[in-house]
């Protein structure tokens, strides 16, 4: 029954190992799916970050354009105020010029009225040409009698008349120029007002567009808010997936550790049993060889001692005593050789056990260092280790085909 127990345990272990390998393959596939999901979520996060950066850049650009537009509006209002002041000054200047012209015309009219009244009141002081309401005959007679006035008087009269006409023409030209300039100024002001109205309409339209853009941004912000909430939920799900992966990896490590311990114990039991059987067989061989060698050695030593002492020449009493002495000496030598042989065999077995333990320790250290390196670089190698190597590692746990059989 003791011989059948390890064989049944090895068969069950082999079947269990195959089941574990299938289970680990399924876990590996699930793990790869989760890793792919993690990478997909990370790519989505990077895209969301890029969209957020573009949105911030667009907001900064819109704020800069809005600030420039406000500065342009302030500058336009300042120019409008300056133009209003200029217009007010020009209007005051025009009013002053109109007042001066009015005063001048009023003075001229008053002088004309005084001259006319003086001509009617004092006709003998003025020549007939200056008297109004004359008939053609009287004018002709006055013209014919013009030679009676001094030439200097006539010259001064015509000169004064010419100066008055020139002043009137100059005043008329000034008034016409003023009206023309005023019309030009009014046309310019009208154009400026139209330009300002156009700018105001553009600003109003811009405000409408800005309000529309603001509402669109608010809607976009709400959508992004919901999207961020979804992203946060995805991050939480990703963190949960990572935690599950970590727990699964820890559980897998624990299972592998337990399986390694079980395999180690089974191998130790098999090795101990094999060693025990080998020791029993070796002991039988050694005992048989020792018996044969002792018998041969005994006969040889007895013959040698008998030859040395010439036992045949002694009497019976001495021969028996001498044979007993020789036998004791031979037994003592045989006992010493047996002890030496057993000591050599024990030392040889100890050396073999020591060599086995040393190889086991070296193998354990190598495996420990390999596991340590895998643990240190697990995050970097996650998802990149070939599945073939993992299957080979799993098959190594089952031993060689001869050992499994």
XYZ file of N, CA and C in Angstrom, residues 6-257:
756
model
N 2.312 6.823 -3.512
C 2.969 7.855 -4.318
C 2.552 7.818 -5.767
N 2.341 6.586 -6.345
C 1.938 6.514 -7.743
C 0.571 7.144 -7.942
N -0.405 6.872 -7.086
C -1.720 7.493 -7.192
C -1.624 9.002 -6.999
N -0.827 9.424 -6.065
C -0.661 10.870 -5.834
C -0.049 11.556 -7.047
N 0.918 10.938 -7.693
C 1.540 11.519 -8.886
C 0.532 11.621 -10.021
N -0.306 10.593 -10.212
C -1.314 10.644 -11.280
C -2.338 11.736 -11.016
N -2.799 11.777 -9.760
C -3.745 12.836 -9.420
C -3.116 14.215 -9.574
N -1.853 14.317 -9.192
C -1.153 15.597 -9.330
C -1.022 16.000 -10.791
N -0.727 15.036 -11.666
C -0.620 15.339 -13.098
C -1.946 15.834 -13.649
N -3.052 15.149 -13.275
C -4.373 15.595 -13.717
C -4.700 16.976 -13.173
N -4.352 17.185 -11.918
C -4.603 18.488 -11.307
C -3.781 19.580 -11.977
N -2.551 19.220 -12.369
C -1.691 20.184 -13.054
C -2.274 20.585 -14.403
N -2.798 19.620 -15.135
C -3.419 19.935 -16.422
C -4.626 20.846 -16.227
N -5.415 20.561 -15.176
C -6.557 21.440 -14.878
C -6.090 22.836 -14.510
N -5.023 22.908 -13.711
C -4.483 24.214 -13.326
C -3.972 24.979 -14.545
N -3.328 24.265 -15.472
C -2.817 24.922 -16.682
C -3.969 25.500 -17.497
N -5.050 24.729 -17.661
C -6.215 25.235 -18.386
C -6.822 26.442 -17.673
N -6.925 26.334 -16.344
C -7.472 27.446 -15.569
C -6.597 28.695 -15.689
N -5.288 28.493 -15.658
C -4.373 29.636 -15.787
C -4.450 30.257 -17.172
N -4.634 29.420 -18.207
C -4.801 29.959 -19.560
C -6.047 30.822 -19.649
N -7.134 30.366 -19.044
C -8.364 31.166 -19.039
C -8.162 32.465 -18.280
N -7.485 32.383 -17.129
C -7.194 33.599 -16.367
C -6.309 34.550 -17.164
N -5.344 33.980 -17.912
C -4.464 34.818 -18.731
C -5.250 35.540 -19.824
N -6.179 34.831 -20.467
C -7.015 35.470 -21.487
C -7.853 36.587 -20.878
N -8.445 36.338 -19.717
C -9.227 37.370 -19.032
C -8.345 38.542 -18.647
N -7.143 38.230 -18.202
C -6.197 39.286 -17.836
C -5.834 40.145 -19.049
N -5.591 39.503 -20.195
C -5.254 40.258 -21.403
C -6.416 41.140 -21.837
N -7.643 40.642 -21.711
C -8.806 41.477 -22.030
C -8.865 42.700 -21.125
N -8.640 42.497 -19.840
C -8.674 43.627 -18.907
C -7.563 44.616 -19.201
N -6.379 44.117 -19.545
C -5.264 45.014 -19.893
C -5.594 45.821 -21.142
N -6.215 45.173 -22.159
C -6.618 45.900 -23.369
C -7.642 46.975 -23.040
N -8.571 46.653 -22.123
C -9.565 47.644 -21.699
C -8.888 48.818 -21.006
N -7.900 48.536 -20.181
C -7.157 49.602 -19.491
C -6.458 50.504 -20.503
N -5.827 49.906 -21.498
C -5.143 50.713 -22.522
C -6.135 51.564 -23.308
N -7.292 50.994 -23.631
C -8.313 51.754 -24.348
C -8.774 52.953 -23.528
N -9.000 52.748 -22.239
C -9.415 53.857 -21.374
C -8.324 54.913 -21.279
N -7.059 54.491 -21.216
C -5.965 55.465 -21.166
C -5.911 56.295 -22.445
N -6.122 55.658 -23.604
C -6.160 56.412 -24.874
C -7.318 57.402 -24.870
N -8.475 56.993 -24.358
C -9.625 57.901 -24.273
C -9.318 59.076 -23.368
N -8.624 58.831 -22.254
C -8.256 59.930 -21.353
C -7.316 60.910 -22.040
N -6.340 60.386 -22.788
C -5.419 61.281 -23.491
C -6.164 62.133 -24.519
N -7.111 61.545 -25.253
C -7.905 62.309 -26.221
C -8.731 63.383 -25.518
N -9.329 63.035 -24.365
C -10.101 64.027 -23.607
C -9.210 65.169 -23.126
N -7.986 64.860 -22.703
C -7.057 65.914 -22.278
C -6.708 66.834 -23.441
N -6.486 66.247 -24.639
C -6.186 67.093 -25.802
C -7.367 67.993 -26.151
N -8.590 67.473 -26.096
C -9.778 68.291 -26.374
C -9.903 69.415 -25.358
N -9.617 69.117 -24.089
C -9.691 70.147 -23.043
C -8.661 71.241 -23.289
N -7.444 70.873 -23.703
C -6.426 71.876 -24.012
C -6.847 72.753 -25.187
N -7.423 72.152 -26.232
C -7.908 72.947 -27.364
C -9.023 73.887 -26.930
N -9.899 73.410 -26.062
C -10.989 74.265 -25.589
C -10.446 75.460 -24.812
N -9.455 75.235 -23.953
C -8.853 76.335 -23.200
C -8.172 77.326 -24.133
N -7.477 76.833 -25.158
C -6.833 77.730 -26.124
C -7.875 78.570 -26.857
N -8.995 77.934 -27.239
C -10.048 78.682 -27.922
C -10.671 79.724 -26.993
N -10.863 79.391 -25.735
C -11.403 80.365 -24.782
C -10.461 81.549 -24.611
N -9.155 81.273 -24.499
C -8.186 82.365 -24.375
C -8.190 83.245 -25.616
N -8.274 82.623 -26.793
C -8.305 83.398 -28.029
C -9.577 84.246 -28.102
N -10.728 83.689 -27.709
C -11.977 84.464 -27.707
C -11.911 85.619 -26.719
N -11.331 85.374 -25.540
C -11.194 86.461 -24.568
C -10.295 87.574 -25.093
N -9.211 87.192 -25.786
C -8.334 88.208 -26.358
C -9.062 89.015 -27.434
N -9.825 88.347 -28.310
C -10.589 89.069 -29.321
C -11.630 89.979 -28.676
N -12.264 89.496 -27.631
C -13.252 90.325 -26.932
C -12.594 91.548 -26.304
N -11.406 91.340 -25.706
C -10.694 92.478 -25.127
C -10.286 93.488 -26.203
N -9.811 92.992 -27.346
C -9.456 93.900 -28.439
C -10.680 94.646 -28.953
N -11.832 93.953 -29.054
C -13.048 94.621 -29.512
C -13.493 95.687 -28.518
N -13.398 95.390 -27.214
C -13.757 96.401 -26.214
C -12.832 97.609 -26.291
N -11.541 97.364 -26.498
C -10.616 98.492 -26.655
C -10.957 99.309 -27.892
N -11.328 98.634 -29.001
C -11.706 99.360 -30.213
C -12.969 100.180 -29.979
N -13.933 99.601 -29.224
C -15.165 100.349 -28.926
C -14.856 101.560 -28.051
N -14.016 101.382 -27.038
C -13.630 102.522 -26.200
C -12.927 103.599 -27.008
N -12.055 103.178 -27.922
C -11.367 104.141 -28.771
C -12.352 104.868 -29.683
N -13.339 104.121 -30.228
C -14.352 104.752 -31.074
C -15.187 105.749 -30.272
N -15.544 105.381 -29.022
C -16.292 106.322 -28.182
C -15.469 107.564 -27.866
N -14.168 107.391 -27.625
C -13.303 108.545 -27.370
C -13.213 109.437 -28.605
N -13.067 108.810 -29.784
C -13.036 109.605 -31.019
C -14.362 110.331 -31.237
N -15.455 109.644 -30.901
C -16.762 110.279 -31.031
C -16.877 111.492 -30.111
N -16.377 111.338 -28.886
C -16.440 112.478 -27.950
C -15.587 113.642 -28.450
N -14.389 113.309 -28.977
C -13.522 114.371 -29.512
C -14.189 115.055 -30.702
N -14.820 114.245 -31.581
C -15.502 114.841 -32.732
C -16.676 115.707 -32.300
N -17.386 115.266 -31.250
C -18.489 116.093 -30.742
C -17.977 117.425 -30.211
N -16.830 117.380 -29.514
C -16.244 118.646 -29.046
C -15.840 119.532 -30.219
N -15.210 118.903 -31.241
C -14.844 119.686 -32.420
C -16.076 120.264 -33.104
N -17.127 119.432 -33.208
C -18.365 119.919 -33.815
C -18.950 121.073 -33.020
N -18.916 120.940 -31.703
C -19.438 122.027 -30.862
C -18.624 123.310 -31.060
N -17.292 123.166 -31.105
C -16.451 124.343 -31.345
C -16.724 124.948 -32.718
N -16.859 124.084 -33.747
C -17.147 124.602 -35.082
C -18.502 125.286 -35.130
N -19.478 124.697 -34.420
C -20.801 125.346 -34.389
C -20.735 126.703 -33.695
N -19.974 126.773 -32.592
C -19.821 128.081 -31.927
C -19.129 129.083 -32.850
N -18.068 128.574 -33.573
C -17.367 129.464 -34.496
C -18.283 129.924 -35.623
N -19.089 128.985 -36.156
C -20.021 129.361 -37.223
C -21.058 130.353 -36.720
N -21.547 130.113 -35.485
C -22.519 131.057 -34.919
C -21.899 132.439 -34.727
N -20.634 132.431 -34.277
C -19.955 133.729 -34.100
C -19.763 134.435 -35.438
N -19.360 133.671 -36.470
C -19.207 134.268 -37.801
C -20.540 134.775 -38.339
N -21.594 133.983 -38.122
C -22.920 134.434 -38.567
C -23.340 135.702 -37.835
N -23.021 135.735 -36.522
C -23.372 136.951 -35.764
C -22.603 138.157 -36.287
N -21.316 137.947 -36.547
C -20.516 139.064 -37.080
C -21.026 139.513 -38.445
N -21.351 138.553 -39.300
C -21.897 138.921 -40.617
C -23.221 139.652 -40.478
N -24.031 139.125 -39.525
C -25.306 139.796 -39.299
C -25.105 141.229 -38.808
N -24.181 141.406 -37.874
C -23.892 142.757 -37.386
C -23.371 143.648 -38.506
N -22.523 143.029 -39.349
C -21.953 143.823 -40.438
C -23.032 144.225 -41.441
N -23.891 143.260 -41.796
C -24.986 143.572 -42.715
C -25.945 144.590 -42.115
N -26.175 144.400 -40.788
C -27.053 145.355 -40.108
C -26.465 146.766 -40.139
N -25.142 146.836 -39.918
C -24.479 148.149 -39.959
C -24.519 148.732 -41.365
N -24.280 147.876 -42.375
C -24.342 148.361 -43.752
C -25.734 148.832 -44.105
N -26.725 148.038 -43.659
C -28.102 148.429 -43.942
C -28.458 149.752 -43.265
N -27.964 149.894 -42.015
C -28.233 151.151 -41.296
C -27.565 152.322 -42.002
N -26.341 152.141 -42.461
C -25.655 153.214 -43.195
C -26.380 153.545 -44.503
N -26.833 152.473 -45.198
C -27.564 152.719 -46.437
C -28.833 153.510 -46.180
N -29.519 153.111 -45.078
C -30.753 153.826 -44.743
C -30.466 155.277 -44.383
N -29.367 155.488 -43.663
C -29.005 156.872 -43.295
C -28.679 157.675 -44.544
N -27.966 157.072 -45.500
C -27.637 157.797 -46.723
C -28.885 158.141 -47.514
N -29.789 157.137 -47.602
C -31.012 157.426 -48.350
C -31.827 158.525 -47.686
N -31.917 158.446 -46.356
C -32.656 159.507 -45.659
C -31.980 160.863 -45.820
N -30.676 160.835 -45.820
C -29.946 162.108 -45.984
C -30.160 162.672 -47.375
N -30.227 161.817 -48.385
C -30.443 162.294 -49.762
C -31.813 162.926 -49.887
N -32.830 162.291 -49.248
C -34.181 162.878 -49.307
C -34.277 164.164 -48.503
N -33.599 164.199 -47.357
C -33.704 165.390 -46.507
C -32.823 166.539 -47.015
N -31.674 166.153 -47.546
C -30.745 167.203 -47.988
C -30.356 166.943 -49.439
N -31.247 167.152 -50.384
C -30.931 166.844 -51.781
C -29.896 167.771 -52.388
N -29.790 168.983 -51.855
C -28.852 169.929 -52.445
C -27.410 169.559 -52.110
N -27.208 168.620 -51.155
C -25.838 168.229 -50.796
C -25.340 167.060 -51.629
N -26.214 166.364 -52.350
C -25.822 165.170 -53.096
C -26.058 165.401 -54.578
N -25.284 164.815 -55.441
C -25.489 164.967 -56.880
C -26.768 164.270 -57.313
N -27.300 164.633 -58.463
C -28.569 164.045 -58.907
C -28.492 162.538 -59.126
N -27.288 162.026 -59.456
C -27.183 160.584 -59.738
C -27.466 159.730 -58.523
N -27.286 160.367 -57.337
C -27.525 159.639 -56.096
C -28.956 159.746 -55.631
N -29.763 160.542 -56.296
C -31.137 160.701 -55.848
C -31.994 159.594 -56.437
N -32.804 158.985 -55.679
C -33.634 157.882 -56.165
C -34.906 158.376 -56.830
N -35.577 157.419 -57.572
C -36.886 157.678 -58.152
C -36.835 158.818 -59.161
N -35.876 158.792 -60.012
C -35.803 159.768 -61.096
C -36.247 159.098 -62.385
N -36.787 159.891 -63.223
C -37.189 159.381 -64.527
C -35.996 159.271 -65.426
N -36.210 158.654 -66.555
C -35.100 158.457 -67.493
C -34.598 159.797 -68.019
N -35.533 160.722 -68.241
C -35.116 162.034 -68.726
C -34.269 162.725 -67.685
N -34.706 162.630 -66.431
C -33.949 163.279 -65.366
C -32.584 162.637 -65.226
N -32.533 161.297 -65.379
C -31.242 160.639 -65.272
C -30.347 161.051 -66.423
N -30.936 161.164 -67.609
C -30.123 161.581 -68.743
C -29.633 163.008 -68.574
N -30.552 163.847 -68.044
C -30.128 165.238 -67.813
C -29.090 165.308 -66.722
N -29.252 164.416 -65.730
C -28.249 164.393 -64.651
C -26.935 163.896 -65.174
N -27.026 162.903 -66.089
C -25.776 162.392 -66.659
C -25.116 163.438 -67.539
N -25.958 164.175 -68.247
C -25.376 165.225 -69.090
C -24.784 166.345 -68.285
N -25.335 166.504 -67.055
C -24.818 167.572 -66.189
C -23.767 167.076 -65.215
N -23.254 165.897 -65.486
C -22.293 165.300 -64.564
C -20.975 166.049 -64.575
N -20.751 166.703 -65.655
C -19.489 167.432 -65.753
C -19.407 168.550 -64.775
N -20.594 168.864 -64.183
C -20.567 169.972 -63.266
C -19.982 169.599 -61.931
N -19.894 168.193 -61.573
C -19.308 167.765 -60.304
C -17.817 167.627 -60.479
N -17.103 167.809 -59.428
C -15.639 167.701 -59.532
C -15.254 166.249 -59.814
N -14.219 166.051 -60.601
C -13.774 164.683 -60.918
C -13.350 163.898 -59.682
N -12.732 164.580 -58.726
C -12.295 163.889 -57.506
C -13.475 163.330 -56.748
N -14.557 164.107 -56.728
C -15.760 163.638 -56.035
C -16.325 162.408 -56.724
N -16.361 162.490 -58.062
C -16.884 161.343 -58.800
C -15.999 160.109 -58.619
N -14.686 160.346 -58.622
C -13.755 159.235 -58.434
C -13.943 158.593 -57.074
N -14.065 159.416 -56.073
C -14.278 158.876 -54.721
C -15.612 158.169 -54.616
N -16.613 158.726 -55.314
C -17.927 158.116 -55.290
C -17.896 156.728 -55.920
N -17.310 156.635 -57.111
C -17.228 155.339 -57.783
C -16.362 154.344 -56.999
N -15.315 154.895 -56.417
C -14.442 154.004 -55.636
C -15.176 153.438 -54.428
N -15.913 154.273 -53.747
C -16.669 153.808 -52.583
C -17.726 152.793 -52.996
N -18.340 153.087 -54.159
C -19.349 152.165 -54.651
C -18.723 150.819 -55.004
N -17.528 150.883 -55.632
C -16.842 149.647 -55.996
C -16.441 148.853 -54.761
N -15.950 149.557 -53.757
C -15.566 148.885 -52.510
C -16.763 148.212 -51.849
N -17.901 148.914 -51.891
C -19.104 148.327 -51.307
C -19.512 147.058 -52.052
N -19.432 147.148 -53.399
C -19.773 145.964 -54.180
C -18.822 144.804 -53.890
N -17.520 145.143 -53.791
C -16.543 144.093 -53.491
C -16.781 143.493 -52.113
N -17.102 144.357 -51.138
C -17.394 143.844 -49.799
C -18.620 142.944 -49.808
N -19.626 143.390 -50.575
C -20.829 142.571 -50.649
C -20.530 141.225 -51.318
N -19.725 141.302 -52.424
C -19.373 140.056 -53.095
C -18.541 139.155 -52.173
N -17.570 139.791 -51.429
C -16.743 139.001 -50.508
C -17.597 138.357 -49.415
N -18.541 139.176 -48.913
C -19.432 138.628 -47.879
C -20.268 137.486 -48.435
N -20.743 137.711 -49.681
C -21.537 136.661 -50.297
C -20.705 135.397 -50.523
N -19.443 135.608 -51.005
C -18.575 134.453 -51.199
C -18.287 133.750 -49.870
N -18.052 134.567 -48.813
C -17.785 133.976 -47.499
C -18.982 133.147 -47.034
N -20.187 133.731 -47.262
C -21.391 133.014 -46.836
C -21.551 131.727 -47.640
N -21.287 131.834 -48.965
C -21.405 130.637 -49.793
C -20.362 129.587 -49.403
N -19.102 130.081 -49.177
C -18.064 129.128 -48.744
C -18.420 128.491 -47.410
N -18.943 129.306 -46.506
C -19.326 128.779 -45.197
C -20.435 127.739 -45.339
N -21.435 128.072 -46.203
C -22.520 127.114 -46.407
C -21.996 125.832 -47.051
N -21.073 126.004 -48.029
C -20.527 124.830 -48.690
C -19.715 123.975 -47.704
N -18.859 124.647 -46.916
C -18.082 123.911 -45.913
C -18.986 123.275 -44.868
N -20.044 124.014 -44.506
C -20.980 123.450 -43.534
C -21.682 122.220 -44.104
N -22.020 122.298 -45.414
C -22.648 121.133 -46.047
C -21.676 119.953 -46.081
N -20.394 120.288 -46.425
C -19.382 119.220 -46.430
C -19.208 118.643 -45.035
N -19.162 119.542 -44.048
C -18.996 119.080 -42.662
C -20.177 118.217 -42.224
N -21.404 118.676 -42.625
C -22.586 117.891 -42.266
C -22.578 116.534 -42.965
N -22.134 116.540 -44.235
C -22.067 115.266 -44.945
C -21.065 114.331 -44.261
N -19.911 114.899 -43.873
C -18.915 114.084 -43.166
C -19.466 113.576 -41.840
N -20.143 114.455 -41.125
C -20.724 114.035 -39.847
C -21.768 112.944 -40.060
N -22.549 113.112 -41.131
C -23.553 112.090 -41.419
C -22.879 110.757 -41.742
N -21.802 110.836 -42.543
C -21.066 109.613 -42.859
C -20.455 109.003 -41.601
N -19.918 109.887 -40.734
C -19.352 109.374 -39.482
C -20.424 108.737 -38.612
N -21.592 109.391 -38.572
C -22.680 108.808 -37.789
C -23.124 107.470 -38.379
N -23.190 107.430 -39.721
C -23.541 106.163 -40.351
C -22.489 105.087 -40.048
N -21.181 105.501 -40.092
C -20.123 104.552 -39.775
C -20.226 104.077 -38.329
N -20.518 105.038 -37.433
C -20.676 104.665 -36.026
C -21.884 103.755 -35.831
N -22.977 104.077 -36.546
C -24.154 103.207 -36.455
C -23.846 101.809 -36.986
N -23.052 101.787 -38.075
C -22.667 100.488 -38.625
C -21.826 99.702 -37.616
N -20.875 100.418 -36.975
C -20.050 99.755 -35.965
C -20.892 99.285 -34.783
N -21.873 100.141 -34.416
C -22.752 99.753 -33.307
C -23.553 98.505 -33.677
N -24.038 98.483 -34.929
C -24.765 97.295 -35.374
C -23.850 96.074 -35.399
N -22.614 96.280 -35.874
C -21.661 95.171 -35.868
C -21.390 94.690 -34.447
N -21.242 95.680 -33.522
C -21.011 95.305 -32.129
C -22.216 94.550 -31.565
N -23.436 95.041 -31.921
C -24.634 94.349 -31.439
C -24.699 92.926 -32.004
N -24.394 92.814 -33.307
C -24.377 91.468 -33.907
C -23.303 90.593 -33.264
N -22.140 91.246 -32.994
C -21.071 90.492 -32.354
C -21.503 90.036 -30.964
N -22.216 90.924 -30.242
C -22.715 90.546 -28.922
C -23.702 89.384 -29.027
N -24.552 89.446 -30.082
C -25.484 88.335 -30.273
C -24.736 87.036 -30.557
N -23.728 87.147 -31.459
C -22.943 85.949 -31.755
C -22.220 85.455 -30.512
N -21.689 86.425 -29.741
C -20.984 86.043 -28.521
C -21.923 85.363 -27.528
N -23.145 85.909 -27.429
C -24.120 85.287 -26.538
C -24.478 83.886 -27.028
N -24.595 83.788 -28.366
C -24.880 82.476 -28.939
C -23.730 81.512 -28.675
N -22.492 82.027 -28.875
C -21.318 81.183 -28.594
C -21.249 80.820 -27.116
N -21.621 81.796 -26.263
C -21.594 81.518 -24.824
C -22.588 80.414 -24.467
N -23.787 80.507 -25.049
C -24.764 79.454 -24.790
C -24.269 78.108 -25.319
N -23.616 78.169 -26.516
C -23.056 76.921 -27.054
C -21.964 76.386 -26.139
N -21.140 77.321 -25.600
C -20.082 76.899 -24.682
C -20.671 76.317 -23.398
N -21.756 76.967 -22.928
C -22.406 76.441 -21.721
C -22.918 75.026 -21.981
N -23.557 74.860 -23.148
C -24.038 73.526 -23.496
C -22.887 72.539 -23.636
N -21.797 73.039 -24.311
C -20.623 72.172 -24.453
C -20.020 71.846 -23.091
N -20.009 72.864 -22.195
C -19.473 72.621 -20.853
C -20.307 71.579 -20.112
N -21.635 71.680 -20.273
C -22.490 70.683 -19.634
C -22.215 69.284 -20.191
N -22.063 69.240 -21.540
C -21.760 67.943 -22.147
C -20.420 67.411 -21.658
N -19.421 68.328 -21.590
C -18.106 67.899 -21.110
C -18.162 67.499 -19.639
N -19.025 68.216 -18.893
C -19.183 67.863 -17.488
C -19.713 66.435 -17.359
N -20.769 66.147 -18.150
C -21.289 64.776 -18.133
C -20.233 63.785 -18.618
N -19.475 64.237 -19.646
C -18.435 63.355 -20.172
C -17.355 63.106 -19.122
N -16.991 64.189 -18.385
C -16.004 64.028 -17.317
C -16.533 63.113 -16.217
N -17.831 63.275 -15.931
C -18.418 62.372 -14.943
C -18.339 60.918 -15.420
N -18.656 60.742 -16.727
C -18.527 59.385 -17.279
C -17.079 58.917 -17.232
N -16.151 59.878 -17.554
C -14.726 59.524 -17.514
C -14.294 59.173 -16.098
N -14.813 59.938 -15.117
C -14.494 59.635 -13.722
C -15.017 58.257 -13.340
N -16.231 57.958 -13.826
C -16.782 56.630 -13.551
C -15.927 55.548 -14.200
N -15.463 55.847 -15.450
C -14.601 54.876 -16.127
C -13.285 54.712 -15.375
N -12.764 55.844 -14.851
C -11.530 55.741 -14.065
C -11.741 54.898 -12.811
N -12.887 55.119 -12.170
C -13.176 54.302 -10.995
C -13.298 52.827 -11.382
N -13.969 52.586 -12.531
C -14.062 51.203 -12.993
C -12.682 50.639 -13.306
N -11.833 51.505 -13.936
C -10.479 51.057 -14.244
C -9.695 50.751 -12.972
N -9.861 51.621 -11.972
C -9.178 51.378 -10.702
C -9.678 50.088 -10.060
N -10.993 49.864 -10.176
C -11.545 48.620 -9.639
C -10.997 47.408 -10.395
N -10.883 47.579 -11.746
C -10.326 46.481 -12.553
C -8.885 46.213 -12.156
N -8.120 47.314 -11.965
C -6.731 47.142 -11.540
C -6.648 46.447 -10.180
N -7.550 46.852 -9.276
C -7.559 46.218 -7.961
C -7.898 44.737 -8.084
N -8.895 44.440 -8.949
C -9.245 43.036 -9.158
C -8.083 42.265 -9.771
N -7.395 42.924 -10.742
C -6.228 42.275 -11.344
C -5.155 42.002 -10.298
N -4.947 43.007 -9.443
C -3.938 42.829 -8.395
C -4.327 41.686 -7.460
N -5.608 41.671 -7.057
C -6.054 40.600 -6.164
C -5.964 39.236 -6.847
N -6.332 39.211 -8.150
C -6.221 37.946 -8.875
C -4.771 37.496 -8.986
N -3.877 38.468 -9.248
C -2.460 38.116 -9.329
C -1.945 37.603 -7.988
N -2.364 38.286 -6.911
C -1.946 37.818 -5.590
C -2.498 36.426 -5.302
N -3.786 36.224 -5.656
C -4.371 34.897 -5.440
C -3.665 33.847 -6.292
N -3.330 34.236 -7.545
C -2.608 33.305 -8.418
C -1.242 32.973 -7.844
N -0.575 34.005 -7.312
C 0.729 33.755 -6.691
C 0.600 32.830 -5.486
N -0.455 33.060 -4.694
C -0.667 32.190 -3.539
C -0.941 30.751 -3.981
N -1.783 30.620 -5.049
C -2.055 29.264 -5.542
C -0.787 28.601 -6.066
N 0.013 29.391 -6.823
C 1.267 28.836 -7.325
C 2.199 28.455 -6.183
N 2.204 29.309 -5.157
C 3.055 29.005 -4.010
C 2.594 27.726 -3.311
